[in-house]
Coordinates of C-alpha atoms and ligand atoms in Angstrom, one line a residue:
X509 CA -18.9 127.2 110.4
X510 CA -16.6 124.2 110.1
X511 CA -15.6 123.9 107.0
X512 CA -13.9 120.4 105.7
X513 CA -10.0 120.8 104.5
X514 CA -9.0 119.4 101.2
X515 CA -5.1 117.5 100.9
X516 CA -2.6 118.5 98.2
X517 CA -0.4 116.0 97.6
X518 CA 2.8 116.1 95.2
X519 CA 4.5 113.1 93.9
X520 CA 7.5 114.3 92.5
X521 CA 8.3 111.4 90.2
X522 CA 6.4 108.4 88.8
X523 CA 7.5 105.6 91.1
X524 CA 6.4 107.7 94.3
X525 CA 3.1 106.4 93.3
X526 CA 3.8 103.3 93.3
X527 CA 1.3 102.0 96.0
X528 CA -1.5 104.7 95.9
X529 CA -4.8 104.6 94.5
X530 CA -6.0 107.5 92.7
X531 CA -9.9 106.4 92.5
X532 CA -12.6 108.8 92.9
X533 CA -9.6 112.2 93.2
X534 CA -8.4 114.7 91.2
X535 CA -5.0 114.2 90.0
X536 CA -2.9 116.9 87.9
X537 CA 0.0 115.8 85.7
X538 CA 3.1 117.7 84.6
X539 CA 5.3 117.5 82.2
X540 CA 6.9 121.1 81.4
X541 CA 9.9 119.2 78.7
X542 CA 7.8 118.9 77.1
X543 CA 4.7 116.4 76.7
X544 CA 2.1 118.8 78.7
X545 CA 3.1 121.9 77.3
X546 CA 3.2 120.6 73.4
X547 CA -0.3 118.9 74.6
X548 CA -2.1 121.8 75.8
X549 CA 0.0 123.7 72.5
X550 CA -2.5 121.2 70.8
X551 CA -6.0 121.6 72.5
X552 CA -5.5 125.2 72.0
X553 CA -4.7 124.9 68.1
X554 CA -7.9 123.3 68.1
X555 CA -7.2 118.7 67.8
X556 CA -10.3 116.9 68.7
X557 CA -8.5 115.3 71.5
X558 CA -4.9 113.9 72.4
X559 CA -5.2 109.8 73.3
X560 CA -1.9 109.5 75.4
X561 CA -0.1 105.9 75.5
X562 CA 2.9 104.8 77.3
X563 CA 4.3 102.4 74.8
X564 CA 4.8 102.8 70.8
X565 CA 3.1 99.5 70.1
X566 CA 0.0 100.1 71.2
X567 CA 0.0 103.8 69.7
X568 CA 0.2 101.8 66.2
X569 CA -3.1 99.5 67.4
X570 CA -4.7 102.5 68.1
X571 CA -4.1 104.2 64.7
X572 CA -5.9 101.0 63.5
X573 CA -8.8 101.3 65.8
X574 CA -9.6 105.4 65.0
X575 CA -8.2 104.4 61.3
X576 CA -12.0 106.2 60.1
X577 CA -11.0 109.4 61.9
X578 CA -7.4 109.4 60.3
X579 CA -5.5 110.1 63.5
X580 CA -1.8 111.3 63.5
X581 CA 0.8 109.5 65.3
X582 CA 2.8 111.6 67.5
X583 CA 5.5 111.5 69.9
X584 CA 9.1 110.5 70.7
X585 CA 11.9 108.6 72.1
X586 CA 15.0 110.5 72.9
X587 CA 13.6 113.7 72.4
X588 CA 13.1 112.9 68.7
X589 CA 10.8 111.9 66.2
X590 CA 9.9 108.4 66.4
X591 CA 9.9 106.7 62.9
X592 CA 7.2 106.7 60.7
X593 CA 5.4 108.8 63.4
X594 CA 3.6 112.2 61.5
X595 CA 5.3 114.6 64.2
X596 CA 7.6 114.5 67.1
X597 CA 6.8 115.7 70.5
X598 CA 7.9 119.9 69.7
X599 CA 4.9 122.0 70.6
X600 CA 5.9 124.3 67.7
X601 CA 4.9 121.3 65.1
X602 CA 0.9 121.5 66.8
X603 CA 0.2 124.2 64.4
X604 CA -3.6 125.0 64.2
X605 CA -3.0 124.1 60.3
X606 CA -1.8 120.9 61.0
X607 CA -4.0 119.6 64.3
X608 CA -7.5 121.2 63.9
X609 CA -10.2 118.5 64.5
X610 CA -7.8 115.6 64.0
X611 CA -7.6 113.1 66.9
X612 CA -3.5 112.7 68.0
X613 CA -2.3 109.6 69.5
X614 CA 0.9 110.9 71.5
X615 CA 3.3 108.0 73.2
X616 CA 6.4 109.7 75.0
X617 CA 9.3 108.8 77.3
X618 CA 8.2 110.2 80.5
X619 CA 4.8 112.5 80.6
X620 CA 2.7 110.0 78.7
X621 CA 3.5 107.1 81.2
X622 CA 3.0 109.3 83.7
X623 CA -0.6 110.3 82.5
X624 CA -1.8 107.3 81.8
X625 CA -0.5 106.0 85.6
X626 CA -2.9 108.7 87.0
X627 CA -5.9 107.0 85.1
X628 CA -8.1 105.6 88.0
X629 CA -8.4 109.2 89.2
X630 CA -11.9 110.8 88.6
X631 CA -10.5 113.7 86.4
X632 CA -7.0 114.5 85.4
X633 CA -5.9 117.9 84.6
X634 CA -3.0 118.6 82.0
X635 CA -0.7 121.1 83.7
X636 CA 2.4 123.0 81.8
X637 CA 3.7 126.4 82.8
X638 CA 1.8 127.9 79.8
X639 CA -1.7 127.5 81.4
X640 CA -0.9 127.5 85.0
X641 CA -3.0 130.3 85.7
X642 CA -6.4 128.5 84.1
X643 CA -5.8 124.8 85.5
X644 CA -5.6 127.0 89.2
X645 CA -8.9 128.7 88.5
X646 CA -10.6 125.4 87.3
X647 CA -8.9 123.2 90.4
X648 CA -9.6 125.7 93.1
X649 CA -13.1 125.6 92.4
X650 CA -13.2 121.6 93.3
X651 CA -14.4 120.6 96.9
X652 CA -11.6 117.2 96.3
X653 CA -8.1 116.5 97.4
X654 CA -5.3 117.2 94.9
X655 CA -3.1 114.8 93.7
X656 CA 0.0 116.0 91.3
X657 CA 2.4 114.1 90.0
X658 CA 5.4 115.2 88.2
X659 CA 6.5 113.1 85.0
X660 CA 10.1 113.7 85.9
X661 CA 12.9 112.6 83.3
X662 CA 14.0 108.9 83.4
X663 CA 13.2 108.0 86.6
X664 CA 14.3 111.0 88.4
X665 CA 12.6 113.6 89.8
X666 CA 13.3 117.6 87.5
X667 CA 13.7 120.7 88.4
X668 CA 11.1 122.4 85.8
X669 CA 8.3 119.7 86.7
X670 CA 8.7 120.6 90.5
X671 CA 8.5 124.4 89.7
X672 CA 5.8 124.2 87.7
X673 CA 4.1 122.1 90.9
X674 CA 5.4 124.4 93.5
X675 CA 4.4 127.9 91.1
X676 CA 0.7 125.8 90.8
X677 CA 0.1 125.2 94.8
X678 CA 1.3 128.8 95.9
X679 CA -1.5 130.1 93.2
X680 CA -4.0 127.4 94.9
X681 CA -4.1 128.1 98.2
X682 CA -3.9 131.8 97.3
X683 CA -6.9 131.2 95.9
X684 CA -8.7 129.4 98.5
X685 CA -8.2 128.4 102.0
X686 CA -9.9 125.1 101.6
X687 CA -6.4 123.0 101.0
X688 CA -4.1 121.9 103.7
X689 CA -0.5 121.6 102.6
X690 CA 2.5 119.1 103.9
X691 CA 6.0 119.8 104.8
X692 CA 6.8 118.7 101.5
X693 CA 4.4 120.8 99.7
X694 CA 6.3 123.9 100.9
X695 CA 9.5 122.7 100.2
X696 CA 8.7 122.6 96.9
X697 CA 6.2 126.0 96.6
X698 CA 9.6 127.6 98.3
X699 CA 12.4 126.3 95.4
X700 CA 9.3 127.4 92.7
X701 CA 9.6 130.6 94.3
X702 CA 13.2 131.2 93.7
X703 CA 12.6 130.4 89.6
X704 CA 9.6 132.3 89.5
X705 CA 11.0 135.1 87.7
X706 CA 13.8 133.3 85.7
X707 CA 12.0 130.4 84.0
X708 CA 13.2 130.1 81.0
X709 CA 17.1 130.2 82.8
X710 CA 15.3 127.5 84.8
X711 CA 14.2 125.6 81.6
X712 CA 18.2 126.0 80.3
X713 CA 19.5 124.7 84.0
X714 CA 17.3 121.8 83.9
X715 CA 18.9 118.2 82.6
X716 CA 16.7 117.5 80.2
X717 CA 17.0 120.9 79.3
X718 CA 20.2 121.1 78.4
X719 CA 19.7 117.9 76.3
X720 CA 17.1 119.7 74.2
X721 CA 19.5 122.2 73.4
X722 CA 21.8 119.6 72.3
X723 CA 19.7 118.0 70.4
X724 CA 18.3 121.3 68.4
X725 CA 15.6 121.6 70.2
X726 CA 16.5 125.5 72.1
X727 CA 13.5 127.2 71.0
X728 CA 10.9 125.1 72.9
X729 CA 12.7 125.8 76.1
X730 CA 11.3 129.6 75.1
X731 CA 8.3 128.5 74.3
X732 CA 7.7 125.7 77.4
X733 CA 8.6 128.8 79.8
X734 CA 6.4 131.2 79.4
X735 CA 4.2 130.9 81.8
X736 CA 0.2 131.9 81.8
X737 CA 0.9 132.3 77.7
X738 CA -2.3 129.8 76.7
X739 CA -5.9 130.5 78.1
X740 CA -6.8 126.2 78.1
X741 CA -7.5 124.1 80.5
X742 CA -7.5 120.0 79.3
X743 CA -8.7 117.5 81.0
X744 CA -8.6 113.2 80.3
X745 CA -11.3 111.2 80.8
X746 CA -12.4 108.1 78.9
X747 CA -9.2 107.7 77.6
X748 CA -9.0 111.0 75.3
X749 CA -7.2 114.6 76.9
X750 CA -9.5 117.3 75.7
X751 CA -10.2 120.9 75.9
X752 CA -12.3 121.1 79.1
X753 CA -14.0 124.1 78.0
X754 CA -16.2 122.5 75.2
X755 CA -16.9 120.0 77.5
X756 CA -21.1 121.1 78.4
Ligands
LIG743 C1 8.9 112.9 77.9 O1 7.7 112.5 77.9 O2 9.8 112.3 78.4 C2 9.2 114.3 77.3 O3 8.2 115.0 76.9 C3 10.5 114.2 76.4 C4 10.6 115.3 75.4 O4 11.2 116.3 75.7 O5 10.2 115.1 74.3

């Protein structure tokens, strides 16, 4: 029986999506270094939900508006803490001690933008390395076309954002024949293919990578590579990225 093929598309930076409508698809957002991998870090320590925003001005009218539920401010600029903010944007600060059932309002250079670009889509998915393996089993199950766009650093497309993309659509259409893949697609499945087994080297390669380093901040290279390590899958809808299995 005929059965009706499903698109995967990538966009491998922000700006590629300059002109497309997401309304009514699925879109999945990356952003290995580091704002999806310290988010899903998060939902799996147990926060009520992550509210992402692109800029740090609205992140302070926000505070005021879930003042009752005595949010924490999170995020950064630079790679580092931004001022007065209660953590920076390290996955190893969402400690279950620190986020269980608090709401975090999270502003960041590059992923947060990029999440909150993809917000006409009917669900978004929170993609990292770390629970790869979950998003695919959640996504491949959907009868939609795939959108995923990559937060990239600055403008520019990254090496650990299209991995993580290319390591994801190998895994999907491993798992079901239902997607049709472009030219562009297997470019990128192919150069994921190469890292596979050398992520965290991958991580170290990486620009930003090598800037996190710099900056102090080695040890969540380590942590943002390994891959399949958390068993969550988050989705945003209605403005809040939560933990899609206590959705009912
Ligand atoms: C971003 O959104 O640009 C990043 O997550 C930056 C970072 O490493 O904190």
């Amino acid at each position: 029986m005929f059965k009706e093929k499903k698109s995967i598309k990538i966009f491998e930076k922000p700006a590629d999506t300059e002109f497309c409508s997401f309304k009514g698809s699925i879109a999945v957002v990356i952003d290995v270094l580091r704002a999806t991998s310290t988010i899903i870090n998060a939902i799996h320590n147990g926060c009520r939900g992550v509210v992402p925003v692109a800029e740090i001005e609205r992140a302070l009218l926000l505070r005021q508006q879930y003042f009752a539920q005595k949010p924490l401010l999170c995020g950064e600029r630079y790679g580092k803490k931004i001022d007065g903010f209660d953590l920076g944007n390290s996955p190893a600060e969402y400690q279950n001690e620190v986020v269980r059932d608090k709401v975090l309002i999270l502003t960041t250079t590059n992923g947060t933008p990029a999440l909150t670009a993809a917000q006409e889509a009917k669900v978004i998915y929170v993609l990292s390395l770390l629970n790869l393996e979950t998003t695919v089993n959640q996504v491949a199950c959907l009868n939609e076309d795939i959108n995923i766009i990559c937060a990239g650093t600055n403008g520019q497309t990254s090496l650990e954002d299209n991995v993580c993309a290319g390591l994801f659509i190998n895994e999907l259409v491993k798992k079901s024949d239902k997607f049709l893949t472009d030219n562009k697609c297997s470019e990128i499945v192919t150069q994921a293919n190469e890292y596979r087994d050398n992520l965290l080297t991958m991580l170290r390669t990486s620009r930003h990578g090598q800037y996190l380093e710099e900056i102090g901040f080695g040890p969540d290279l380590e942590f943002c590579s390994k891959l399949n390590f958390i068993n969550a899958c988050a989705v945003f809808e209605n403005g809040m990225i939560i933990n899609s299995f206590l959705v009912s």
